Coordinates of C-alpha atoms in Angstrom, one line a residue:
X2 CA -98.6 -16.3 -8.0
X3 CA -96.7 -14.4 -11.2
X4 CA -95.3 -12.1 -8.9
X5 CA -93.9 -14.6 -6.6
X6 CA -92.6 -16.5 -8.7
X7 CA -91.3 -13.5 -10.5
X8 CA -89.6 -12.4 -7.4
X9 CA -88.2 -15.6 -6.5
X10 CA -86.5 -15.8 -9.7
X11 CA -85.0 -12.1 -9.5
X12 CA -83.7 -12.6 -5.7
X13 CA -82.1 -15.9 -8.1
X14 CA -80.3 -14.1 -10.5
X15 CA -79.0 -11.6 -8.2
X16 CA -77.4 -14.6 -5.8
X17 CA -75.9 -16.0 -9.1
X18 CA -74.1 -12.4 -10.1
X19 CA -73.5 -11.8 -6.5
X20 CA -71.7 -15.1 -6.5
X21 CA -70.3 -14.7 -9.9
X22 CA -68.5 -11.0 -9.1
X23 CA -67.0 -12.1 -5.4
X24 CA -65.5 -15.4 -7.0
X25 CA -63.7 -13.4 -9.7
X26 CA -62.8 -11.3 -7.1
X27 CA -61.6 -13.8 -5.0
X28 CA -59.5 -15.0 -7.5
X29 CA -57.9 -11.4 -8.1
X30 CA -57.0 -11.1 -4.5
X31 CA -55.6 -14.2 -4.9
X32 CA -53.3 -13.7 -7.5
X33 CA -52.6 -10.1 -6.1
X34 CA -51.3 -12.1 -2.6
X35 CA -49.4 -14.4 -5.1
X36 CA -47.6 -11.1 -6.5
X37 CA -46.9 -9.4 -3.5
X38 CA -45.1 -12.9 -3.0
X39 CA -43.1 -12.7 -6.1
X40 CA -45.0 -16.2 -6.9
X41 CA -45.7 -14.6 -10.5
X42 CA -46.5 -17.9 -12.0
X43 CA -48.9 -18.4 -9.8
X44 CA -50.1 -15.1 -10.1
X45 CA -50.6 -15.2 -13.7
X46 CA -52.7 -18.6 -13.2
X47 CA -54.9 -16.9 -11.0
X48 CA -55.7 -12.9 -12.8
X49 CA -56.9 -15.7 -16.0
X50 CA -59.0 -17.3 -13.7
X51 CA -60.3 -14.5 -12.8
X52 CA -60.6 -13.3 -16.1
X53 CA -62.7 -16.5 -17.2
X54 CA -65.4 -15.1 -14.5
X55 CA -65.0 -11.7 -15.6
X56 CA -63.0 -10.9 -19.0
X57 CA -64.0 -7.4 -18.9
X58 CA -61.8 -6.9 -15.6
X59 CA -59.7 -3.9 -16.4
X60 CA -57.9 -4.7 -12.9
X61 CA -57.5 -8.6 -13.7
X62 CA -56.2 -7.5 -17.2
X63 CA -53.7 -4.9 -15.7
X64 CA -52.2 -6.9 -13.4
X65 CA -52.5 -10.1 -15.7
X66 CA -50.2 -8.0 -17.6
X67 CA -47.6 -6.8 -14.5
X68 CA -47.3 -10.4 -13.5
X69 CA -46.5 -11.8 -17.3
X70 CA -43.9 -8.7 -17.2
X71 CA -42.2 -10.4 -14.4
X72 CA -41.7 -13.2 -16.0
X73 CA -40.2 -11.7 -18.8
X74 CA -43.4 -11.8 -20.9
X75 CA -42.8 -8.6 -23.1
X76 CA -45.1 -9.2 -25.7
X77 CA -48.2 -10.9 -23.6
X78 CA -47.5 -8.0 -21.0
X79 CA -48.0 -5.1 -24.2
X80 CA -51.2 -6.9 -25.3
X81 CA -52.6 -6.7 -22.1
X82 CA -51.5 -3.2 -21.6
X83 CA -53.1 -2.2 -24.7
X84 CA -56.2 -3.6 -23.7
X85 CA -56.5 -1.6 -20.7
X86 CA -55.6 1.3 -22.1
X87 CA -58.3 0.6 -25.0
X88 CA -60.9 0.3 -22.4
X89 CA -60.5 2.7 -19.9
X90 CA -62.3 6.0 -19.1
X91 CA -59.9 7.2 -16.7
X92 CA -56.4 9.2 -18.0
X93 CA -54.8 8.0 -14.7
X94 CA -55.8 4.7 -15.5
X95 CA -53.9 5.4 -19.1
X96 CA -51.1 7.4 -17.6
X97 CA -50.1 4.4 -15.9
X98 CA -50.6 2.0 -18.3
X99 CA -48.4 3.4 -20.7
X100 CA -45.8 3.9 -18.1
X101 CA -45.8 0.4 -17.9
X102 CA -45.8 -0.3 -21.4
X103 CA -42.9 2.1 -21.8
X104 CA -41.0 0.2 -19.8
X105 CA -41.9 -3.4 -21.4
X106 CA -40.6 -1.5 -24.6
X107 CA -37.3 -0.4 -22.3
X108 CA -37.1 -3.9 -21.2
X109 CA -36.4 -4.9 -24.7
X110 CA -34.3 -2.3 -25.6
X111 CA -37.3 -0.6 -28.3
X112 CA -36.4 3.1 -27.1
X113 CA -38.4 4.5 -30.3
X114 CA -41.0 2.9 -29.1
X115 CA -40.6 3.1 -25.3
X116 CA -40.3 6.9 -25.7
X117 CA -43.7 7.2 -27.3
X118 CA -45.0 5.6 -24.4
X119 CA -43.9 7.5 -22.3
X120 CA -44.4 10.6 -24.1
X121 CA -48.4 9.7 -24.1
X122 CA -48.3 9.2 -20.7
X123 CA -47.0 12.7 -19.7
X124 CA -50.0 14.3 -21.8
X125 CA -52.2 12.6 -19.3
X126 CA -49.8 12.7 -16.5
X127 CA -47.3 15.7 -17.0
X128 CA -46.7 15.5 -13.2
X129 CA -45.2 11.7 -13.3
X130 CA -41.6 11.9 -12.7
X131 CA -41.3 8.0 -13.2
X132 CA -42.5 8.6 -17.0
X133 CA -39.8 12.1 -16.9
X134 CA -37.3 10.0 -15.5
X135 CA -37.6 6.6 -18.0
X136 CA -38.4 9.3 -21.1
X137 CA -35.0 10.5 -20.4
X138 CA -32.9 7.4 -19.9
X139 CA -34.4 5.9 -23.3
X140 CA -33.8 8.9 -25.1
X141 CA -30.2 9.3 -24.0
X142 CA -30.2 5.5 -24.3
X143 CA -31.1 5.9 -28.4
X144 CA -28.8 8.7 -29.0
X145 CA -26.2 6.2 -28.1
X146 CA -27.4 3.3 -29.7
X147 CA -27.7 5.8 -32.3
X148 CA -24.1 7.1 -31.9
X149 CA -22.3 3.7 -31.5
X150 CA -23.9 2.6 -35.0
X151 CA -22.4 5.2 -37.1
X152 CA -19.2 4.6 -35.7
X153 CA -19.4 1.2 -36.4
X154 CA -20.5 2.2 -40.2
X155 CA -17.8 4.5 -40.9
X156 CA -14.8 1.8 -39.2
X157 CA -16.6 -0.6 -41.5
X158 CA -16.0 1.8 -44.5
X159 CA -12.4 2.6 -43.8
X160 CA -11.4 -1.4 -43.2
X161 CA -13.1 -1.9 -46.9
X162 CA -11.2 1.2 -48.5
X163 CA -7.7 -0.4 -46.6
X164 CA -5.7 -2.5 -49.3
X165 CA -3.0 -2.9 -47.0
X166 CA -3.1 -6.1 -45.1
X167 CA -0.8 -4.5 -42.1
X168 CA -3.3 -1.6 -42.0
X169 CA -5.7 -3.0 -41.6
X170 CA -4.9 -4.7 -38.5
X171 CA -3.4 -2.1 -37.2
X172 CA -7.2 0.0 -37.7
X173 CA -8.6 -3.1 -35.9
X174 CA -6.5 -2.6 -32.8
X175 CA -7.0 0.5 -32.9
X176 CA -10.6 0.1 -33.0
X177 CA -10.7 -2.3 -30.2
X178 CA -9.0 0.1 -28.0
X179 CA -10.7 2.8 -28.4
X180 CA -14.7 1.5 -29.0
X181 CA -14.2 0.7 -24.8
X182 CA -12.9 4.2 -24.2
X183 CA -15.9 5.6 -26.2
X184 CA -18.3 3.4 -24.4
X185 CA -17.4 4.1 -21.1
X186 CA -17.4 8.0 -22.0
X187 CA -20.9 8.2 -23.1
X188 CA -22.0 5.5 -20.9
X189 CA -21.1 8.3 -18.1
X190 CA -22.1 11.5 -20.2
X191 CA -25.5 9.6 -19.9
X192 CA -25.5 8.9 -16.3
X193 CA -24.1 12.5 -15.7
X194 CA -26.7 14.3 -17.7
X195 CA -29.2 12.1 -15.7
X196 CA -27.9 12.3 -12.2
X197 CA -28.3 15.9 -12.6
X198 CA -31.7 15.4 -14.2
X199 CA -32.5 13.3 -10.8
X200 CA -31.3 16.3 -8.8
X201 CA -32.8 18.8 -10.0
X202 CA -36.0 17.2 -9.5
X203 CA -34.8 16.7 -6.2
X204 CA -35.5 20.3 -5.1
X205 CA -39.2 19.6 -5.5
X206 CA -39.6 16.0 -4.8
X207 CA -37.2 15.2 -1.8
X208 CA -38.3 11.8 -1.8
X209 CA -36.9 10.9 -5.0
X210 CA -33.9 8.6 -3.3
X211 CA -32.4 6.2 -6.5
X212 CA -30.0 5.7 -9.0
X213 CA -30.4 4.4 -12.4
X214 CA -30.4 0.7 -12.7
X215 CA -31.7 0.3 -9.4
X216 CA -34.6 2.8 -10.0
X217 CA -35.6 1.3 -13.4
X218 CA -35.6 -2.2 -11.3
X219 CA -37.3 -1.5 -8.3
X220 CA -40.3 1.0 -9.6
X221 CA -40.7 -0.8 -13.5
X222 CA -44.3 -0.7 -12.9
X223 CA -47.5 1.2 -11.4
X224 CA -49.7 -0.6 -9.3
X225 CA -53.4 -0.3 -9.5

């Protein structure tokens, strides 16, 4: 009678996980429909859900995380990033979550910290030109930052050492005019230097078809 009632109870249990794992991943098949919808609201409501049955669901968290990037999310998106990539076993699992994470940083304009994402995920992945191509773009993208900043440091300086009123406005327009020029010449130094970044790789990867903004737009994140 032990045994039955033993057995009874285990076939039980097992109905309750086996109803427990499909609902949570109903509800990630759910949300993933919602994404592939661009409903990222939606989405997110459904990868917490899912979550709730499961909160140790490195997929839910992942693409909890790609769906609160959408909606502009940075910070929520890095948390859940970091989680996966706390968590997980795998390298390509990592690789891709710091490519990901890179680009949250890229997102907000953090290239320090954007390229140390994506430098971690070329040790994993040194084959990812996504992570090649976004290291690149940040890094010229800091060198400029970096560039326009000490310009605007030594303009301040020689306005404060001007005691002539007339000179001074005559250093502003001058200034003016030429901080454009100077923009638009590294702007295209940096999309020279990586146009022929992209075609170089090109010899290898001839299915590489993008430009810049468009590229960093249409493949900001890895699926799962």
């Amino acid at each position: 009678m032990r045994n039955k009632i033993a057995f009874v109870l285990f076939i039980l249990i097992l109905s309750l996980n086996c109803a427990f794992s499909q609902s949570s991943v109903d509800l990630l098949r759910k949300g993933n429909s919602k994404y592939k919808e661009r409903k990222f609201e939606e989405a997110e409501v459904n990868y917490r859900k899912a979550l709730e049955k499961d909160k140790n669901d490195r997929r839910a968290i992942y693409n909890l995380g790609n769906a609160l990037y959408k909606q502009n999310k940075f910070n929520e998106a890095q948390q859940k990033y970091l989680e996966v990539i706390n968590s997980s076993p795998d390298n390509k699992e990592k690789a891709k979550t710091l490519y990901n994470l890179g680009n949250s940083f890229l997102k907000e304009k953090k290239y320090k910290e954007s390229i140390e994402m994506y430098k971690n995920a070329l040790k994993l992945n040194p084959n990812d030109f996504d992570a090649k191509y976004n290291y690149e773009y940040a890094r010229r993208m800091l060198i400029f930052e970096q560039q326009q900043s000490q310009q605007n440091r030594q303009q301040d300086n020689k306005q404060n050492q001007s005691n002539n009123p007339k000179e001074k406005n005559q250093n502003q327009q001058q200034n003016q005019q030429q901080q454009p020029q100077q923009q638009n010449l590294s702007q295209q130094n940096i999309q020279n230097i990586l146009n022929a970044l992209r075609n170089e790789e090109k010899k290898t990867q001839k299915e590489v078809k993008a430009k810049l903004l468009p590229r960093i737009e249409k493949k900001i994140e890895k699926n799962w």
